[in-house]
Amino acid sequence: MTLPRSLQARLALSLGALLTVLWIAAASVTALILRHEMDEVFDSALQETAQRLLPLAVVDIVGRDEDGVTQHLGAIRSHDEFFTYIVRDAEGRILLQSHAADPAVFPAYDGPGFRRTATHRLFSDEAVQGTVRITVAEPLDHRADVAREIQMGLGLPLLVVVPLALLCIVLAVRASLAPLRRFRGQLEARTARDLSPVPGEGIPSEIAPVAVTLNGLLARLKATFEAERSFAANAAHELRTPLAGAIAQAQRLQTETRDPAAAARAGEIEATLKRLTRLSERLMQLARAEGGQLRLNHSADLRPIARIVVEDIARTCAPGRIVLTLPPAPVMSDLDPDAFGILCRNLVDNAVRHGAKTAPVEVTLTPGGQLIVANDGPVLPPETLTRLTARFERADASTDGSGLGLAIVAAIADRIDSPLVLRSPRPGAPSGFEASVTLPGADAGKAPGVAKPGQPG
C-alpha cells in the first residue's frame, strides 16, 4: 500500500490504524478473560445449586411412602429454566426431576464433579452413602449467549469511540503541524525576488534544521545576487568618467586633425563611446530595478516626473514629436519617483527610437494610474512580442539601442506586481505599438487583463 504524501495524513493514518488495532486487541483479550471468569462464576452457581437442592431432595425422598416413583416438579409460572436437574438412586432410577428436565441430556452417573457434553455443562453430587444422587445441567448455549452479549457490550462502544478517537487524532496532528503550514504558506506567498529569511517560530525541533538550512540558502542566494547587481552598477558607474574623457578626446581629435579620414574615424569612435555610455546607464538602471526598494511608505504625484522626463527626451532627442497627456487631478502612487522616472524614460525612449520618425509618440498618464506609451510603425508579429522583454533583444537589429530598455521596464513591472502589457497594432489603429503599465498605489485595476508578453528593447 502506498502511503499518502502528506505528513499530516501519514501521521493520522498510522496513529489511527495503530490505535484501532490496539483497541480491538484489548477488547478481544478482555472478552477472553471475561469468558474465563464467566465460566468460573457459572460453574460456581451450578455447584451451589446442586448442593442446595440435594438436602431438600433427600428430605423429600426419604419421607415418601413408595420407593422408585419419579416425581416431576410443576412450574409455578412460565419462565426460562437455565438450570435443570434430576435426582437418581443407586440403581439409576429417576426419583425427582425439574419440570423442564430431559433425561436424555443426563449421562449415566459416574461420580461427583463437573462433566461436559456436547450440549451441556453438568455437576453431580451424592448423599446418604451414594443412594441419592443429583445432577444439575446448564445448556452451553446459555453461556454462549451471555458471552456474545458481553462481546457486543465491549465491541459496540468501539464503533463510537474509535471514530471519535480518530477525529481527535486528526485534529491533534493538524494542530501540531500548524507551524509547518504557516511556514509553507509564507514560502508560497513570496515572490521570486523575495530572498529574506522565512520566520520559523513554533516549528517542531525535528523540522527546525530544514528551516535553518533553507534560510541559509536564501541568504547565500541573496548575497550572490547582490554581488552581481553591485558589480554591474559599480562597473557602469566607474565607466562614466573614462568614457566621458574618451569622448572628449575623440571630439578634440576631430577638431584638431586636418585629415578627413582621421576625423571620420574619430567620429566613429565618439559614436561608439556614446553607445557604450548609454549601455552603462542602462546597466545601472537594470541593477536599480532588480535590487533597489521600489515601493515607499508614502505616495507622491507622478505627473511632474512624467512631465520632466518627457520634456528632457523631447529637447535632446525628439523635438516636437512627443505628445504628453496628463489628468488634471494628481495621480498618487507609492512607487519610488526614481523608479517611475526610469520606467517612463525607457518606454518613451523606446518609442522614439523604434517608432515612425514622422509620427508623434503619445504618452498618457490616466487618472487610474496607468502609463501608456504608443507610437506608429510596422506591426510586430506575436512571436516577436513574446521575446522582447529579454535582455539585449531588439525588434529591429538595424536600429540603434542597447536592447535593455523594455527589459528594465519588465523588471520594474514584475517587482511591483503589475504586468507590462504590449500590443501591436495599437488599439484603434491598423499599425503601431503600445506599451502600458498600471502603477501601484493608484486606482489600479482599470487596465485590460492581458497576459504578460515580451517587449521591444
XYZ file of C-alpha atoms in Angstrom:
457
model
C 0.000 0.000 0.000
C 1.326 3.420 -0.954
C 1.271 5.918 1.895
C -0.105 9.406 1.182
C 2.475 12.108 0.501
C 1.068 14.394 3.190
C 2.886 14.122 6.534
C -0.345 15.043 8.317
C -2.249 12.266 6.535
C 0.520 9.762 7.240
C 0.590 10.540 10.961
C -3.199 10.497 11.267
C -3.495 7.251 9.280
C -0.694 5.421 11.106
C -1.775 6.570 14.583
C -5.418 5.836 13.823
C -4.650 2.357 12.463
C -2.363 1.564 15.405
C -4.934 2.774 17.933
C -7.709 0.790 16.245
C -5.641 -2.415 16.236
C -4.654 -1.929 19.873
C -8.254 -1.334 20.955
C -9.512 -4.354 19.038
C -6.765 -6.489 20.567
C -7.536 -5.115 24.034
C -11.254 -5.803 23.566
C -10.525 -9.364 22.371
C -8.219 -10.112 25.311
C -10.780 -8.632 27.698
C -13.502 -10.802 26.174
C -11.363 -13.935 26.628
C -10.618 -13.061 30.241
C -14.284 -12.315 30.919
C -15.287 -15.597 29.281
C -12.919 -17.485 31.572
C -14.183 -15.644 34.659
C -17.763 -16.104 33.496
C -17.252 -19.869 33.204
C -15.923 -19.939 36.774
C -18.961 -17.969 38.003
C -21.389 -20.240 36.167
C -19.621 -23.358 37.431
C -19.819 -21.995 40.968
C -23.530 -21.303 40.522
C -24.026 -24.791 39.074
C -22.238 -26.380 42.025
C -24.059 -24.244 44.589
C -27.424 -25.091 43.030
C -26.703 -28.814 43.284
C -25.519 -28.551 46.866
C -28.602 -26.568 47.878
C -31.056 -28.892 46.137
C -29.520 -32.148 47.310
C -30.530 -31.844 51.031
C -34.049 -30.850 50.031
C -34.287 -33.787 47.649
C -33.064 -36.210 50.369
C -35.728 -34.994 52.783
C -38.423 -35.333 50.145
C -37.358 -38.800 49.020
C -36.797 -40.272 52.474
C -40.270 -39.162 53.582
C -42.079 -40.913 50.728
C -44.379 -43.879 51.238
C -43.421 -45.563 47.960
C -39.946 -46.201 46.601
C -38.819 -45.846 42.965
C -41.540 -43.414 41.930
C -40.490 -40.494 39.742
C -41.748 -37.139 40.890
C -41.986 -34.170 38.470
C -41.940 -30.705 39.956
C -44.504 -28.469 38.343
C -43.709 -24.967 37.148
C -45.131 -22.250 39.363
C -45.152 -19.792 36.452
C -43.825 -19.805 32.907
C -40.115 -18.912 32.786
C -36.877 -19.856 31.097
C -35.203 -22.601 33.038
C -31.434 -22.406 32.506
C -30.642 -24.975 35.196
C -32.369 -28.415 35.069
C -31.714 -31.331 37.363
C -32.587 -34.931 38.091
C -32.219 -36.951 41.267
C -31.469 -40.690 40.896
C -30.967 -43.630 43.232
C -28.044 -46.037 43.232
C -29.699 -48.168 40.500
C -30.075 -45.066 38.242
C -33.821 -44.742 38.652
C -35.051 -41.136 38.473
C -36.651 -40.156 41.779
C -37.061 -36.406 41.209
C -36.616 -34.035 38.296
C -37.326 -30.414 37.406
C -40.285 -29.732 35.147
C -38.161 -28.969 32.059
C -35.528 -31.645 32.609
C -34.895 -34.033 29.682
C -33.484 -37.360 30.979
C -31.759 -37.903 27.628
C -29.488 -34.923 28.339
C -28.113 -36.507 31.521
C -25.486 -39.204 31.034
C -25.061 -42.136 33.424
C -23.814 -41.142 36.856
C -20.055 -41.636 37.187
C -19.267 -39.905 40.418
C -19.400 -36.355 41.825
C -17.852 -33.414 39.993
C -18.126 -31.488 36.757
C -18.803 -33.039 33.390
C -19.273 -31.659 29.897
C -21.213 -32.983 26.969
C -21.684 -31.600 23.509
C -24.657 -29.514 24.649
C -24.487 -29.094 28.426
C -22.259 -28.413 31.405
C -23.137 -30.708 34.329
C -22.319 -31.043 38.014
C -23.092 -34.139 40.046
C -23.096 -34.859 43.784
C -24.413 -37.595 46.135
C -25.688 -38.100 49.665
C -26.882 -40.874 52.010
C -23.859 -43.036 51.183
C -24.386 -42.670 47.469
C -28.004 -43.768 47.396
C -29.275 -40.324 46.414
C -27.536 -38.703 43.506
C -28.245 -35.317 41.920
C -27.042 -33.948 38.563
C -27.628 -30.325 37.565
C -27.258 -29.345 33.911
C -26.816 -25.961 32.222
C -27.093 -25.559 28.408
C -23.856 -24.411 26.763
C -25.974 -22.192 24.504
C -26.865 -20.131 27.561
C -23.217 -19.423 28.252
C -22.584 -18.702 24.588
C -25.461 -16.186 24.544
C -24.078 -14.437 27.627
C -20.583 -14.385 26.079
C -21.964 -12.838 22.858
C -23.780 -10.174 24.859
C -20.552 -9.335 26.682
C -18.637 -9.154 23.393
C -21.317 -6.927 21.936
C -21.134 -4.760 25.021
C -17.385 -4.432 24.507
C -17.487 -4.034 20.726
C -20.379 -1.665 20.143
C -18.817 1.241 22.094
C -15.750 0.898 19.866
C -17.907 1.821 16.876
C -18.435 5.195 18.541
C -15.180 5.599 20.432
C -12.826 4.668 17.574
C -14.208 7.256 15.096
C -14.133 9.911 17.824
C -10.566 8.931 18.688
C -9.570 9.080 15.016
C -11.142 12.536 14.732
C -9.253 13.671 17.833
C -6.022 12.284 16.358
C -6.593 14.170 13.098
C -7.316 17.407 14.957
C -4.306 16.938 17.237
C -1.983 16.210 14.309
C -3.391 19.160 12.386
C -2.874 21.476 15.356
C 0.657 20.164 15.885
C 1.556 20.766 12.241
C 0.031 24.261 12.126
C 3.504 25.922 12.329
C 4.597 23.892 9.319
C 1.534 25.006 7.354
C 2.260 28.627 8.260
C 5.867 28.159 7.164
C 4.713 26.667 3.862
C 2.170 29.460 3.361
C 4.857 32.091 3.906
C 7.004 30.406 1.280
C 4.138 30.129 -1.217
C 3.171 33.794 -0.738
C 6.656 35.026 -1.612
C 7.605 36.434 -4.954
C 10.593 35.087 -6.846
C 12.673 38.103 -5.803
C 11.966 37.977 -2.077
C 15.011 36.278 -0.555
C 14.604 37.484 3.034
C 14.646 34.831 5.821
C 11.395 32.982 6.392
C 10.155 33.231 10.030
C 10.153 29.792 11.617
C 8.638 30.387 15.053
C 6.991 27.350 16.577
C 8.340 24.835 14.064
C 8.918 21.398 15.678
C 12.528 20.663 16.559
C 12.638 17.801 14.033
C 11.841 20.221 11.182
C 13.710 23.276 12.502
C 17.017 22.280 10.809
C 15.220 22.323 7.457
C 14.063 25.910 8.065
C 17.551 26.935 9.183
C 19.108 25.351 6.099
C 16.533 26.989 3.818
C 17.123 30.426 5.334
C 20.864 29.896 4.965
C 20.385 29.041 1.299
C 18.224 32.129 0.791
C 20.889 34.269 2.460
C 23.606 32.874 0.170
C 21.429 33.397 -2.908
C 20.652 36.956 -1.835
C 24.347 37.676 -1.274
C 25.171 36.255 -4.716
C 22.502 38.341 -6.456
C 23.510 41.442 -4.541
C 27.127 40.896 -5.566
C 26.121 40.564 -9.216
C 23.943 43.684 -9.134
C 26.580 45.632 -7.207
C 29.224 44.644 -9.715
C 27.053 45.733 -12.661
C 26.159 49.045 -11.000
C 29.703 49.783 -9.869
C 31.200 48.825 -13.194
C 28.726 51.028 -15.066
C 29.333 53.886 -12.630
C 33.119 53.626 -12.844
C 32.931 53.616 -16.640
C 31.335 57.058 -16.704
C 34.498 59.087 -16.069
C 36.834 57.273 -18.505
C 34.100 57.189 -21.138
C 33.491 60.909 -20.776
C 37.235 61.525 -21.063
C 37.494 59.303 -24.113
C 34.564 61.100 -25.791
C 36.219 64.456 -25.072
C 39.475 63.219 -26.590
C 37.667 61.946 -29.668
C 35.890 65.290 -30.103
C 39.211 67.146 -29.656
C 40.822 64.891 -32.228
C 38.082 65.761 -34.709
C 38.639 69.472 -34.252
C 42.441 69.323 -34.366
C 43.087 66.909 -37.227
C 43.204 68.072 -40.833
C 42.929 64.521 -42.172
C 39.305 63.788 -43.235
C 39.812 60.061 -42.760
C 41.148 60.538 -39.248
C 38.263 62.894 -38.445
C 35.771 60.294 -39.679
C 37.378 57.580 -37.550
C 37.322 59.909 -34.538
C 33.613 60.486 -35.164
C 33.007 56.741 -35.259
C 34.945 56.360 -32.020
C 32.829 59.109 -30.439
C 29.586 57.423 -31.554
C 30.765 54.057 -30.206
C 31.741 55.597 -26.884
C 28.360 57.300 -26.613
C 26.648 53.961 -27.215
C 28.815 52.440 -24.522
C 27.849 55.295 -22.196
C 24.154 54.644 -22.831
C 24.711 50.931 -22.229
C 26.429 51.642 -18.892
C 23.494 53.859 -17.895
C 21.064 51.088 -18.821
C 23.045 48.592 -16.755
C 22.858 50.920 -13.766
C 19.106 51.258 -14.247
C 18.733 47.475 -14.517
C 20.666 46.996 -11.279
C 18.437 49.620 -9.643
C 15.293 47.930 -10.970
C 16.328 44.471 -9.743
C 17.879 45.317 -6.399
C 16.559 48.615 -5.054
C 13.482 49.412 -2.996
C 10.729 50.367 -5.419
C 7.831 50.953 -3.008
C 7.824 53.713 -0.394
C 5.792 54.293 2.757
C 4.202 57.418 1.300
C 2.610 58.407 -2.005
C 3.601 61.155 -4.415
C 2.093 62.769 -7.507
C 3.607 61.201 -10.636
C 2.582 63.934 -13.088
C 5.609 66.242 -12.504
C 8.010 63.331 -13.002
C 6.361 62.297 -16.263
C 6.465 65.924 -17.466
C 10.182 66.348 -16.645
C 11.155 63.057 -18.339
C 9.166 63.780 -21.498
C 10.475 67.359 -21.776
C 14.069 66.158 -21.372
C 13.741 63.496 -24.077
C 11.870 65.900 -26.396
C 14.580 68.522 -26.004
C 17.530 66.193 -26.644
C 16.228 63.502 -28.992
C 12.804 64.250 -30.476
C 11.834 67.908 -30.621
C 8.132 68.282 -31.320
C 7.480 64.529 -31.636
C 6.137 63.696 -28.155
C 2.539 64.415 -27.141
C 2.031 64.227 -23.371
C -1.440 63.868 -21.867
C -1.827 64.271 -18.097
C -5.010 64.289 -15.994
C -5.974 67.490 -14.163
C -6.043 65.742 -10.759
C -2.941 64.347 -9.026
C -2.034 60.713 -9.757
C -0.843 59.387 -6.394
C 1.354 56.297 -6.115
C 3.812 54.832 -3.608
C 6.201 53.887 -6.428
C 9.652 55.383 -5.927
C 9.860 58.535 -8.116
C 13.309 57.479 -9.389
C 11.946 54.083 -10.394
C 8.988 55.733 -12.135
C 11.390 58.056 -13.929
C 13.457 55.083 -15.140
C 10.307 53.271 -16.265
C 8.875 56.284 -18.076
C 12.202 57.238 -19.701
C 12.787 53.764 -21.106
C 9.263 53.449 -22.513
C 9.385 56.867 -24.176
C 12.967 56.401 -25.425
C 11.983 53.012 -26.867
C 9.032 54.567 -28.703
C 11.166 57.428 -30.069
C 13.920 55.117 -31.317
C 11.726 52.392 -32.839
C 8.637 54.331 -33.911
C 7.990 56.050 -37.216
C 10.094 59.222 -37.418
C 7.273 61.268 -38.916
C 4.545 60.271 -36.455
C 4.149 61.567 -32.904
C 4.777 59.490 -29.793
C 1.754 59.570 -27.489
C 2.442 59.437 -23.747
C -0.634 59.214 -21.499
C -0.902 59.007 -17.720
C -4.509 58.155 -16.854
C -6.321 59.172 -13.639
C -6.343 55.467 -12.725
C -2.541 55.352 -12.645
C -1.943 53.670 -15.995
C 1.051 54.814 -18.045
C 0.512 54.262 -21.788
C 3.146 54.947 -24.438
C 2.147 54.449 -28.096
C 3.924 55.058 -31.371
C 3.269 54.431 -35.041
C 5.234 51.887 -37.020
C 5.070 48.434 -38.584
C 3.033 45.723 -36.888
C 5.119 43.333 -34.811
C 4.190 39.631 -35.044
C 3.187 37.828 -31.819
C 6.370 35.766 -31.742
C 8.396 38.991 -31.705
C 6.308 40.424 -28.857
C 6.896 37.320 -26.749
C 10.682 37.733 -26.764
C 11.077 41.488 -26.475
C 11.470 41.570 -22.679
C 14.629 39.503 -22.951
C 17.834 41.392 -22.333
C 19.711 42.725 -25.365
C 16.736 41.874 -27.574
C 15.616 44.374 -30.205
C 12.683 44.275 -32.588
C 14.894 45.547 -35.406
C 18.583 44.715 -35.217
C 19.417 47.579 -37.581
C 18.174 50.259 -35.185
C 20.292 51.927 -32.546
C 19.699 50.781 -28.965
C 21.055 48.625 -26.171
C 18.255 46.058 -26.095
C 17.763 46.699 -22.359
C 15.016 49.335 -22.291
C 11.958 47.120 -22.050
C 13.869 44.516 -20.029
C 14.341 47.224 -17.372
C 10.660 48.174 -17.577
C 9.663 44.497 -17.299
C 11.879 44.082 -14.213
C 10.245 47.078 -12.501
C 6.741 45.930 -13.501
C 7.429 42.437 -12.182
C 8.632 43.743 -8.822
C 5.549 45.940 -8.374
C 3.279 43.026 -9.375
C 1.922 44.803 -12.436
C 2.244 43.199 -15.881
C 3.829 45.077 -18.752
C 1.190 44.842 -21.489
C 2.351 45.104 -25.117
C 0.081 45.376 -28.146
C 0.799 45.586 -31.834
C -1.026 47.040 -33.641
C -2.059 49.570 -31.044
C -5.775 49.652 -30.132
C -7.940 51.502 -32.647
C -5.249 51.635 -35.332
C -4.085 49.297 -38.124
C -0.408 49.661 -37.180
C 1.912 50.797 -34.439
C 2.917 49.605 -30.996
C 1.643 50.307 -27.479
C 3.102 49.538 -24.030
C 1.207 50.073 -20.780
C 1.871 49.574 -17.075
C -0.552 50.060 -14.183
C 1.230 51.748 -11.297
C 0.740 50.694 -7.637
C -0.927 52.817 -5.030
C -3.267 54.492 -7.520
C -6.785 53.480 -8.561
C -5.401 50.438 -10.362
C -7.311 47.619 -11.916
C -8.625 49.509 -14.962
C -6.059 48.128 -17.364
C -7.229 45.309 -19.580
C -6.312 41.917 -18.247
C -3.826 40.836 -20.886
C -1.273 38.146 -20.307
C 2.262 39.330 -19.870
C 4.099 39.165 -23.224
C 7.583 40.268 -24.255
C 8.670 43.770 -25.184
C 10.900 45.619 -27.659
C 14.244 46.768 -26.353
